[in-house]
JSON list of C-alpha atoms and ligand atoms in Angstrom, two decimals:
[
{"chain": "A", "resi": 87, "resn": "MET", "atom": "CA", "xyz": [92.48, 130.94, 88.26]},
{"chain": "A", "resi": 88, "resn": "LYS", "atom": "CA", "xyz": [91.73, 128.12, 90.74]},
{"chain": "A", "resi": 89, "resn": "THR", "atom": "CA", "xyz": [93.86, 125.09, 91.57]},
{"chain": "A", "resi": 90, "resn": "LEU", "atom": "CA", "xyz": [92.94, 121.91, 93.43]},
{"chain": "A", "resi": 91, "resn": "VAL", "atom": "CA", "xyz": [95.38, 119.55, 95.17]},
{"chain": "A", "resi": 92, "resn": "ILE", "atom": "CA", "xyz": [94.07, 116.09, 96.04]},
{"chain": "A", "resi": 93, "resn": "TYR", "atom": "CA", "xyz": [96.16, 113.60, 97.94]},
{"chain": "A", "resi": 94, "resn": "THR", "atom": "CA", "xyz": [96.22, 110.23, 99.65]},
{"chain": "A", "resi": 95, "resn": "SER", "atom": "CA", "xyz": [98.81, 109.41, 102.29]},
{"chain": "A", "resi": 96, "resn": "GLN", "atom": "CA", "xyz": [99.40, 106.52, 104.67]},
{"chain": "A", "resi": 97, "resn": "THR", "atom": "CA", "xyz": [102.19, 107.85, 106.87]},
{"chain": "A", "resi": 98, "resn": "GLY", "atom": "CA", "xyz": [102.12, 111.59, 106.20]},
{"chain": "A", "resi": 99, "resn": "PHE", "atom": "CA", "xyz": [104.80, 112.27, 103.60]},
{"chain": "A", "resi": 100, "resn": "THR", "atom": "CA", "xyz": [102.39, 112.80, 100.69]},
{"chain": "A", "resi": 101, "resn": "LYS", "atom": "CA", "xyz": [100.14, 114.87, 102.92]},
{"chain": "A", "resi": 102, "resn": "ARG", "atom": "CA", "xyz": [103.10, 117.16, 103.70]},
{"chain": "A", "resi": 103, "resn": "TYR", "atom": "CA", "xyz": [103.91, 117.54, 100.01]},
{"chain": "A", "resi": 104, "resn": "ALA", "atom": "CA", "xyz": [100.29, 118.21, 99.19]},
{"chain": "A", "resi": 105, "resn": "GLU", "atom": "CA", "xyz": [100.22, 120.89, 101.90]},
{"chain": "A", "resi": 106, "resn": "TRP", "atom": "CA", "xyz": [103.39, 122.52, 100.56]},
{"chain": "A", "resi": 107, "resn": "MET", "atom": "CA", "xyz": [101.95, 122.50, 97.01]},
{"chain": "A", "resi": 108, "resn": "SER", "atom": "CA", "xyz": [98.65, 123.96, 98.14]},
{"chain": "A", "resi": 109, "resn": "GLU", "atom": "CA", "xyz": [100.42, 126.75, 100.09]},
{"chain": "A", "resi": 110, "resn": "SER", "atom": "CA", "xyz": [102.79, 127.54, 97.17]},
{"chain": "A", "resi": 111, "resn": "MET", "atom": "CA", "xyz": [99.98, 127.59, 94.61]},
{"chain": "A", "resi": 112, "resn": "ASN", "atom": "CA", "xyz": [97.26, 129.05, 96.79]},
{"chain": "A", "resi": 113, "resn": "ALA", "atom": "CA", "xyz": [95.25, 125.91, 95.97]},
{"chain": "A", "resi": 114, "resn": "ASP", "atom": "CA", "xyz": [92.39, 124.19, 97.66]},
{"chain": "A", "resi": 115, "resn": "LEU", "atom": "CA", "xyz": [93.43, 120.90, 99.40]},
{"chain": "A", "resi": 116, "resn": "PHE", "atom": "CA", "xyz": [91.46, 117.69, 99.89]},
{"chain": "A", "resi": 117, "resn": "ASP", "atom": "CA", "xyz": [92.11, 114.15, 100.92]},
{"chain": "A", "resi": 118, "resn": "VAL", "atom": "CA", "xyz": [90.89, 111.96, 98.03]},
{"chain": "A", "resi": 119, "resn": "LYS", "atom": "CA", "xyz": [88.37, 110.21, 100.30]},
{"chain": "A", "resi": 120, "resn": "ASP", "atom": "CA", "xyz": [86.67, 113.60, 100.77]},
{"chain": "A", "resi": 121, "resn": "VAL", "atom": "CA", "xyz": [86.21, 114.32, 97.08]},
{"chain": "A", "resi": 122, "resn": "GLN", "atom": "CA", "xyz": [85.70, 110.81, 95.62]},
{"chain": "A", "resi": 123, "resn": "LYS", "atom": "CA", "xyz": [81.94, 111.03, 96.01]},
{"chain": "A", "resi": 124, "resn": "LYS", "atom": "CA", "xyz": [81.46, 114.64, 94.86]},
{"chain": "A", "resi": 125, "resn": "GLU", "atom": "CA", "xyz": [79.44, 115.47, 91.77]},
{"chain": "A", "resi": 126, "resn": "ASN", "atom": "CA", "xyz": [81.37, 116.18, 88.65]},
{"chain": "A", "resi": 127, "resn": "SER", "atom": "CA", "xyz": [80.23, 119.81, 88.86]},
{"chain": "A", "resi": 128, "resn": "PHE", "atom": "CA", "xyz": [82.41, 120.21, 92.02]},
{"chain": "A", "resi": 129, "resn": "PHE", "atom": "CA", "xyz": [85.52, 120.11, 89.80]},
{"chain": "A", "resi": 130, "resn": "ASP", "atom": "CA", "xyz": [84.27, 122.47, 87.13]},
{"chain": "A", "resi": 131, "resn": "GLU", "atom": "CA", "xyz": [85.54, 125.64, 88.74]},
{"chain": "A", "resi": 132, "resn": "TYR", "atom": "CA", "xyz": [89.18, 124.42, 88.82]},
{"chain": "A", "resi": 133, "resn": "ASP", "atom": "CA", "xyz": [91.64, 125.33, 86.04]},
{"chain": "A", "resi": 134, "resn": "ALA", "atom": "CA", "xyz": [94.36, 123.01, 87.39]},
{"chain": "A", "resi": 135, "resn": "ILE", "atom": "CA", "xyz": [94.13, 119.73, 89.36]},
{"chain": "A", "resi": 136, "resn": "VAL", "atom": "CA", "xyz": [97.09, 118.00, 91.01]},
{"chain": "A", "resi": 137, "resn": "TYR", "atom": "CA", "xyz": [96.80, 114.47, 92.29]},
{"chain": "A", "resi": 138, "resn": "ALA", "atom": "CA", "xyz": [99.45, 113.24, 94.81]},
{"chain": "A", "resi": 139, "resn": "GLY", "atom": "CA", "xyz": [99.74, 109.68, 96.12]},
{"chain": "A", "resi": 140, "resn": "TRP", "atom": "CA", "xyz": [102.31, 107.44, 97.72]},
{"chain": "A", "resi": 141, "resn": "PHE", "atom": "CA", "xyz": [104.06, 104.71, 95.82]},
{"chain": "A", "resi": 142, "resn": "MET", "atom": "CA", "xyz": [103.11, 101.14, 96.70]},
{"chain": "A", "resi": 143, "resn": "ALA", "atom": "CA", "xyz": [104.80, 98.39, 94.69]},
{"chain": "A", "resi": 144, "resn": "GLU", "atom": "CA", "xyz": [105.56, 100.75, 91.80]},
{"chain": "A", "resi": 145, "resn": "LYS", "atom": "CA", "xyz": [101.96, 102.08, 91.59]},
{"chain": "A", "resi": 146, "resn": "ILE", "atom": "CA", "xyz": [100.62, 105.36, 92.92]},
{"chain": "A", "resi": 147, "resn": "ALA", "atom": "CA", "xyz": [97.87, 104.75, 95.49]},
{"chain": "A", "resi": 148, "resn": "LYS", "atom": "CA", "xyz": [94.32, 105.39, 94.16]},
{"chain": "A", "resi": 149, "resn": "VAL", "atom": "CA", "xyz": [95.66, 106.97, 90.98]},
{"chain": "A", "resi": 150, "resn": "ASN", "atom": "CA", "xyz": [93.08, 105.13, 88.87]},
{"chain": "A", "resi": 151, "resn": "TRP", "atom": "CA", "xyz": [90.37, 107.26, 90.38]},
{"chain": "A", "resi": 152, "resn": "PHE", "atom": "CA", "xyz": [92.18, 110.38, 89.11]},
{"chain": "A", "resi": 153, "resn": "LEU", "atom": "CA", "xyz": [93.14, 108.98, 85.73]},
{"chain": "A", "resi": 154, "resn": "ASP", "atom": "CA", "xyz": [89.54, 107.97, 85.13]},
{"chain": "A", "resi": 155, "resn": "LYS", "atom": "CA", "xyz": [88.23, 111.44, 86.01]},
{"chain": "A", "resi": 156, "resn": "ALA", "atom": "CA", "xyz": [91.00, 113.14, 84.02]},
{"chain": "A", "resi": 157, "resn": "GLN", "atom": "CA", "xyz": [89.62, 111.83, 80.76]},
{"chain": "A", "resi": 158, "resn": "ASN", "atom": "CA", "xyz": [86.98, 114.55, 81.13]},
{"chain": "A", "resi": 159, "resn": "TRP", "atom": "CA", "xyz": [89.37, 117.19, 82.33]},
{"chain": "A", "resi": 160, "resn": "LYS", "atom": "CA", "xyz": [91.52, 117.58, 79.26]},
{"chain": "A", "resi": 161, "resn": "ASP", "atom": "CA", "xyz": [90.89, 121.32, 79.13]},
{"chain": "A", "resi": 162, "resn": "LYS", "atom": "CA", "xyz": [92.56, 121.69, 82.64]},
{"chain": "A", "resi": 163, "resn": "GLN", "atom": "CA", "xyz": [96.25, 121.63, 83.66]},
{"chain": "A", "resi": 164, "resn": "LEU", "atom": "CA", "xyz": [96.77, 118.19, 85.16]},
{"chain": "A", "resi": 165, "resn": "ALA", "atom": "CA", "xyz": [99.60, 116.68, 87.14]},
{"chain": "A", "resi": 166, "resn": "VAL", "atom": "CA", "xyz": [100.20, 113.42, 89.06]},
{"chain": "A", "resi": 167, "resn": "VAL", "atom": "CA", "xyz": [102.79, 113.41, 91.80]},
{"chain": "A", "resi": 168, "resn": "GLY", "atom": "CA", "xyz": [104.13, 110.12, 93.15]},
{"chain": "A", "resi": 169, "resn": "VAL", "atom": "CA", "xyz": [105.80, 110.12, 96.55]},
{"chain": "A", "resi": 170, "resn": "GLY", "atom": "CA", "xyz": [108.05, 107.21, 97.38]},
{"chain": "A", "resi": 171, "resn": "GLY", "atom": "CA", "xyz": [111.09, 105.99, 99.25]},
{"chain": "A", "resi": 172, "resn": "SER", "atom": "CA", "xyz": [113.47, 105.85, 96.35]},
{"chain": "A", "resi": 173, "resn": "PRO", "atom": "CA", "xyz": [115.88, 108.74, 95.86]},
{"chain": "A", "resi": 174, "resn": "ASN", "atom": "CA", "xyz": [114.72, 111.53, 93.61]},
{"chain": "A", "resi": 175, "resn": "GLU", "atom": "CA", "xyz": [117.73, 111.53, 91.40]},
{"chain": "A", "resi": 176, "resn": "GLU", "atom": "CA", "xyz": [117.66, 107.79, 90.76]},
{"chain": "A", "resi": 177, "resn": "GLN", "atom": "CA", "xyz": [116.60, 106.56, 87.39]},
{"chain": "A", "resi": 178, "resn": "ALA", "atom": "CA", "xyz": [114.41, 104.00, 89.16]},
{"chain": "A", "resi": 179, "resn": "ALA", "atom": "CA", "xyz": [112.20, 106.79, 90.53]},
{"chain": "A", "resi": 180, "resn": "LYS", "atom": "CA", "xyz": [111.93, 108.45, 87.16]},
{"chain": "A", "resi": 181, "resn": "THR", "atom": "CA", "xyz": [111.09, 105.18, 85.48]},
{"chain": "A", "resi": 182, "resn": "GLU", "atom": "CA", "xyz": [108.45, 104.38, 88.08]},
{"chain": "A", "resi": 183, "resn": "THR", "atom": "CA", "xyz": [106.81, 107.79, 87.56]},
{"chain": "A", "resi": 184, "resn": "SER", "atom": "CA", "xyz": [106.77, 107.53, 83.77]},
{"chain": "A", "resi": 185, "resn": "LYS", "atom": "CA", "xyz": [105.19, 104.06, 84.01]},
{"chain": "A", "resi": 186, "resn": "VAL", "atom": "CA", "xyz": [102.15, 105.60, 85.76]},
{"chain": "A", "resi": 187, "resn": "LEU", "atom": "CA", "xyz": [100.70, 107.09, 82.57]},
{"chain": "A", "resi": 188, "resn": "THR", "atom": "CA", "xyz": [99.91, 105.53, 79.21]},
{"chain": "A", "resi": 189, "resn": "GLU", "atom": "CA", "xyz": [101.13, 107.32, 76.11]},
{"chain": "A", "resi": 190, "resn": "GLU", "atom": "CA", "xyz": [97.59, 108.80, 75.59]},
{"chain": "A", "resi": 191, "resn": "GLN", "atom": "CA", "xyz": [97.39, 110.00, 79.20]},
{"chain": "A", "resi": 192, "resn": "ALA", "atom": "CA", "xyz": [100.82, 111.62, 78.97]},
{"chain": "A", "resi": 193, "resn": "LYS", "atom": "CA", "xyz": [99.41, 113.96, 76.31]},
{"chain": "A", "resi": 194, "resn": "TYR", "atom": "CA", "xyz": [97.28, 115.76, 78.89]},
{"chain": "A", "resi": 195, "resn": "ILE", "atom": "CA", "xyz": [98.75, 114.86, 82.27]},
{"chain": "A", "resi": 196, "resn": "LYS", "atom": "CA", "xyz": [102.32, 115.38, 83.52]},
{"chain": "A", "resi": 197, "resn": "ALA", "atom": "CA", "xyz": [103.89, 113.01, 86.04]},
{"chain": "A", "resi": 198, "resn": "PHE", "atom": "CA", "xyz": [106.30, 114.04, 88.77]},
{"chain": "A", "resi": 199, "resn": "TYR", "atom": "CA", "xyz": [108.16, 112.33, 91.62]},
{"chain": "A", "resi": 200, "resn": "CYS", "atom": "CA", "xyz": [109.06, 113.52, 95.11]},
{"chain": "A", "resi": 201, "resn": "GLN", "atom": "CA", "xyz": [111.08, 111.46, 97.57]},
{"chain": "A", "resi": 202, "resn": "GLY", "atom": "CA", "xyz": [109.39, 111.06, 100.95]},
{"chain": "A", "resi": 203, "resn": "GLY", "atom": "CA", "xyz": [110.77, 108.45, 103.29]},
{"chain": "A", "resi": 204, "resn": "PHE", "atom": "CA", "xyz": [109.75, 105.58, 105.56]},
{"chain": "A", "resi": 205, "resn": "ASN", "atom": "CA", "xyz": [107.85, 105.90, 108.76]},
{"chain": "A", "resi": 206, "resn": "TYR", "atom": "CA", "xyz": [107.52, 102.44, 110.24]},
{"chain": "A", "resi": 207, "resn": "GLU", "atom": "CA", "xyz": [105.69, 103.75, 113.35]},
{"chain": "A", "resi": 208, "resn": "LYS", "atom": "CA", "xyz": [102.80, 105.08, 111.20]},
{"chain": "A", "resi": 209, "resn": "MET", "atom": "CA", "xyz": [102.63, 102.18, 108.73]},
{"chain": "A", "resi": 210, "resn": "SER", "atom": "CA", "xyz": [99.81, 99.72, 108.78]},
{"chain": "A", "resi": 211, "resn": "LEU", "atom": "CA", "xyz": [100.79, 96.24, 110.05]},
{"chain": "A", "resi": 212, "resn": "PRO", "atom": "CA", "xyz": [100.61, 94.61, 106.58]},
{"chain": "A", "resi": 213, "resn": "SER", "atom": "CA", "xyz": [102.77, 97.45, 105.10]},
{"chain": "A", "resi": 214, "resn": "ARG", "atom": "CA", "xyz": [105.30, 97.16, 107.89]},
{"chain": "A", "resi": 215, "resn": "LEU", "atom": "CA", "xyz": [105.59, 93.31, 107.46]},
{"chain": "A", "resi": 216, "resn": "MET", "atom": "CA", "xyz": [105.84, 93.69, 103.70]},
{"chain": "A", "resi": 217, "resn": "MET", "atom": "CA", "xyz": [108.58, 96.30, 103.88]},
{"chain": "A", "resi": 218, "resn": "LYS", "atom": "CA", "xyz": [110.60, 94.43, 106.51]},
{"chain": "A", "resi": 219, "resn": "ALA", "atom": "CA", "xyz": [110.50, 91.31, 104.37]},
{"chain": "A", "resi": 220, "resn": "TYR", "atom": "CA", "xyz": [111.46, 93.33, 101.29]},
{"chain": "A", "resi": 221, "resn": "ALA", "atom": "CA", "xyz": [114.33, 95.05, 103.10]},
{"chain": "A", "resi": 222, "resn": "ASN", "atom": "CA", "xyz": [115.67, 91.66, 104.38]},
{"chain": "A", "resi": 223, "resn": "SER", "atom": "CA", "xyz": [115.54, 90.21, 100.80]},
{"chain": "A", "resi": 224, "resn": "LEU", "atom": "CA", "xyz": [117.50, 93.19, 99.49]},
{"chain": "A", "resi": 225, "resn": "LYS", "atom": "CA", "xyz": [120.12, 92.89, 102.19]},
{"chain": "A", "resi": 226, "resn": "LYS", "atom": "CA", "xyz": [120.84, 89.33, 101.03]},
{"chain": "A", "resi": 227, "resn": "SER", "atom": "CA", "xyz": [121.54, 90.38, 97.45]},
{"chain": "A", "resi": 228, "resn": "LYS", "atom": "CA", "xyz": [124.97, 89.82, 95.82]},
{"chain": "A", "resi": 229, "resn": "ASN", "atom": "CA", "xyz": [124.74, 93.30, 94.38]},
{"chain": "A", "resi": 230, "resn": "GLU", "atom": "CA", "xyz": [126.28, 95.94, 96.64]},
{"chain": "A", "resi": 231, "resn": "LYS", "atom": "CA", "xyz": [123.92, 98.70, 95.51]},
{"chain": "A", "resi": 232, "resn": "THR", "atom": "CA", "xyz": [120.87, 96.49, 96.28]},
{"chain": "A", "resi": 233, "resn": "ARG", "atom": "CA", "xyz": [122.29, 95.63, 99.70]},
{"chain": "A", "resi": 234, "resn": "GLU", "atom": "CA", "xyz": [122.78, 99.34, 100.39]},
{"chain": "A", "resi": 235, "resn": "MET", "atom": "CA", "xyz": [119.12, 99.90, 99.44]},
{"chain": "A", "resi": 236, "resn": "GLY", "atom": "CA", "xyz": [118.13, 97.14, 101.88]},
{"chain": "A", "resi": 237, "resn": "ASN", "atom": "CA", "xyz": [120.01, 98.86, 104.65]},
{"chain": "A", "resi": 238, "resn": "LEU", "atom": "CA", "xyz": [118.34, 102.19, 103.83]},
{"chain": "A", "resi": 239, "resn": "VAL", "atom": "CA", "xyz": [114.73, 100.91, 103.84]},
{"chain": "A", "resi": 240, "resn": "ASP", "atom": "CA", "xyz": [114.88, 98.68, 106.94]},
{"chain": "A", "resi": 241, "resn": "HIS", "atom": "CA", "xyz": [114.40, 101.68, 109.24]},
{"chain": "A", "resi": 242, "resn": "SER", "atom": "CA", "xyz": [112.49, 104.99, 109.32]},
{"chain": "A", "resi": 243, "resn": "PHE", "atom": "CA", "xyz": [113.98, 108.01, 107.50]},
{"chain": "A", "resi": 244, "resn": "ASP", "atom": "CA", "xyz": [112.75, 111.33, 106.16]},
{"chain": "A", "resi": 245, "resn": "MET", "atom": "CA", "xyz": [114.09, 112.77, 102.90]},
{"chain": "A", "resi": 246, "resn": "SER", "atom": "CA", "xyz": [111.16, 115.02, 102.13]},
{"chain": "A", "resi": 247, "resn": "ASP", "atom": "CA", "xyz": [112.18, 118.47, 100.98]},
{"chain": "A", "resi": 248, "resn": "LYS", "atom": "CA", "xyz": [110.10, 121.37, 99.71]},
{"chain": "A", "resi": 249, "resn": "LYS", "atom": "CA", "xyz": [112.47, 121.82, 96.79]},
{"chain": "A", "resi": 250, "resn": "PHE", "atom": "CA", "xyz": [111.11, 118.63, 95.17]},
{"chain": "A", "resi": 251, "resn": "ILE", "atom": "CA", "xyz": [107.76, 120.38, 94.52]},
{"chain": "A", "resi": 252, "resn": "GLU", "atom": "CA", "xyz": [109.37, 123.15, 92.47]},
{"chain": "A", "resi": 253, "resn": "PRO", "atom": "CA", "xyz": [108.95, 121.48, 89.05]},
{"chain": "A", "resi": 254, "resn": "VAL", "atom": "CA", "xyz": [105.25, 120.82, 89.87]},
{"chain": "A", "resi": 255, "resn": "VAL", "atom": "CA", "xyz": [104.64, 124.42, 90.87]},
{"chain": "A", "resi": 256, "resn": "GLU", "atom": "CA", "xyz": [106.52, 125.69, 87.84]},
{"chain": "A", "resi": 257, "resn": "TYR", "atom": "CA", "xyz": [104.46, 123.49, 85.54]},
{"chain": "A", "resi": 258, "resn": "VAL", "atom": "CA", "xyz": [101.08, 124.44, 86.97]},
{"chain": "A", "resi": 259, "resn": "MET", "atom": "CA", "xyz": [101.76, 128.16, 87.58]},
{"chain": "A", "resi": 260, "resn": "GLY", "atom": "CA", "xyz": [103.72, 128.58, 84.31]},
{"chain": "A", "resi": 261, "resn": "ALA", "atom": "CA", "xyz": [100.71, 127.40, 82.35]},
{"chain": "A", "resi": 262, "resn": "MET", "atom": "CA", "xyz": [98.48, 129.73, 84.31]},
{"chain": "A", "resi": 263, "resn": "ALA", "atom": "CA", "xyz": [100.72, 132.65, 83.57]},
{"chain": "A", "resi": 264, "resn": "LYS", "atom": "CA", "xyz": [100.65, 131.90, 79.87]},
{"chain": "A", "resi": 265, "resn": "GLU", "atom": "CA", "xyz": [96.86, 131.83, 79.88]},
{"chain": "A", "resi": 266, "resn": "ALA", "atom": "CA", "xyz": [96.52, 135.10, 81.79]},
{"chain": "B", "resi": 488, "resn": "LIG", "atom": "C1", "xyz": [104.05, 98.15, 101.01]},
{"chain": "B", "resi": 488, "resn": "LIG", "atom": "C2", "xyz": [104.93, 99.33, 100.51]},
{"chain": "B", "resi": 488, "resn": "LIG", "atom": "C3", "xyz": [105.35, 99.37, 99.17]},
{"chain": "B", "resi": 488, "resn": "LIG", "atom": "C4", "xyz": [106.12, 100.44, 98.74]},
{"chain": "B", "resi": 488, "resn": "LIG", "atom": "N1", "xyz": [106.52, 100.45, 97.45]},
{"chain": "B", "resi": 488, "resn": "LIG", "atom": "C5", "xyz": [107.34, 101.49, 96.98]},
{"chain": "B", "resi": 488, "resn": "LIG", "atom": "C6", "xyz": [107.71, 101.59, 95.59]},
{"chain": "B", "resi": 488, "resn": "LIG", "atom": "O1", "xyz": [107.42, 100.82, 94.79]},
{"chain": "B", "resi": 488, "resn": "LIG", "atom": "N2", "xyz": [108.54, 102.66, 95.29]},
{"chain": "B", "resi": 488, "resn": "LIG", "atom": "C7", "xyz": [108.92, 103.60, 96.16]},
{"chain": "B", "resi": 488, "resn": "LIG", "atom": "O2", "xyz": [109.65, 104.53, 95.80]},
{"chain": "B", "resi": 488, "resn": "LIG", "atom": "N3", "xyz": [108.47, 103.54, 97.45]},
{"chain": "B", "resi": 488, "resn": "LIG", "atom": "C8", "xyz": [107.71, 102.55, 97.87]},
{"chain": "B", "resi": 488, "resn": "LIG", "atom": "N4", "xyz": [107.26, 102.50, 99.18]},
{"chain": "B", "resi": 488, "resn": "LIG", "atom": "C9", "xyz": [107.63, 103.61, 100.13]},
{"chain": "B", "resi": 488, "resn": "LIG", "atom": "C10", "xyz": [106.50, 104.63, 100.27]},
{"chain": "B", "resi": 488, "resn": "LIG", "atom": "O3", "xyz": [106.02, 105.04, 99.02]},
{"chain": "B", "resi": 488, "resn": "LIG", "atom": "C11", "xyz": [107.08, 105.82, 101.08]},
{"chain": "B", "resi": 488, "resn": "LIG", "atom": "O4", "xyz": [107.26, 105.36, 102.41]},
{"chain": "B", "resi": 488, "resn": "LIG", "atom": "C12", "xyz": [106.24, 107.07, 101.02]},
{"chain": "B", "resi": 488, "resn": "LIG", "atom": "O5", "xyz": [107.02, 108.11, 101.49]},
{"chain": "B", "resi": 488, "resn": "LIG", "atom": "C13", "xyz": [104.92, 106.88, 101.82]},
{"chain": "B", "resi": 488, "resn": "LIG", "atom": "O6", "xyz": [104.16, 108.02, 101.70]},
{"chain": "B", "resi": 488, "resn": "LIG", "atom": "P1", "xyz": [103.02, 108.44, 102.76]},
{"chain": "B", "resi": 488, "resn": "LIG", "atom": "O7", "xyz": [103.71, 108.85, 104.05]},
{"chain": "B", "resi": 488, "resn": "LIG", "atom": "O8", "xyz": [102.29, 109.55, 102.11]},
{"chain": "B", "resi": 488, "resn": "LIG", "atom": "O9", "xyz": [102.18, 107.24, 102.98]},
{"chain": "B", "resi": 488, "resn": "LIG", "atom": "C14", "xyz": [106.51, 101.45, 99.67]},
{"chain": "B", "resi": 488, "resn": "LIG", "atom": "C15", "xyz": [106.00, 101.40, 100.97]},
{"chain": "B", "resi": 488, "resn": "LIG", "atom": "C16", "xyz": [105.24, 100.33, 101.42]},
{"chain": "B", "resi": 488, "resn": "LIG", "atom": "C17", "xyz": [104.70, 100.34, 102.86]}
]
């Protein structure tokens, strides 16, 4: 049984989650830019493929590449993992994740969410400017919860935790065990 974990990460949180998943599932690990140009046959040997990307404006980075490929991988166990700044337990994070897949895609791919954090030092300049402007707009809100969110996202923080990968590992490995 072979598993592949593919990821894309700007500031390192998704990469860390991808590494944790690859260690836990004994899976091969690749940055998406290193597999994007591979022949379709490269993916044939894998029984399960997990794609992890960071959330940017409610979309998972480069997920369309995976969703496109996944149409031909319906015989494999497939998962998408979004990594974002929103808290794991928040409905917002769950809603964001479920919005990633169409009803049809959800029949053969499962979506998960893991909270990462913010690392302003490693962000690209456009990302940093965008986030600072977003944080400032949240802080001006009349809604207390929104202001709290603004205060949270205006500086770097790290909420990544290995426990957040457990449902993904369970989903992938559980299916493998059933097949064995
Ligand atoms: C421009 C921008 C937009 C973002 N949009 C979202 C979002 O919609 N939802 C969310 O939960 N996090 C959002 N984030 C936070 C990132 O997803 C978060 O920092 C994540 O941990 C980054 O992962 P990485 O270190 O792998 O790049 C955004 C960050 C940036 C810079």
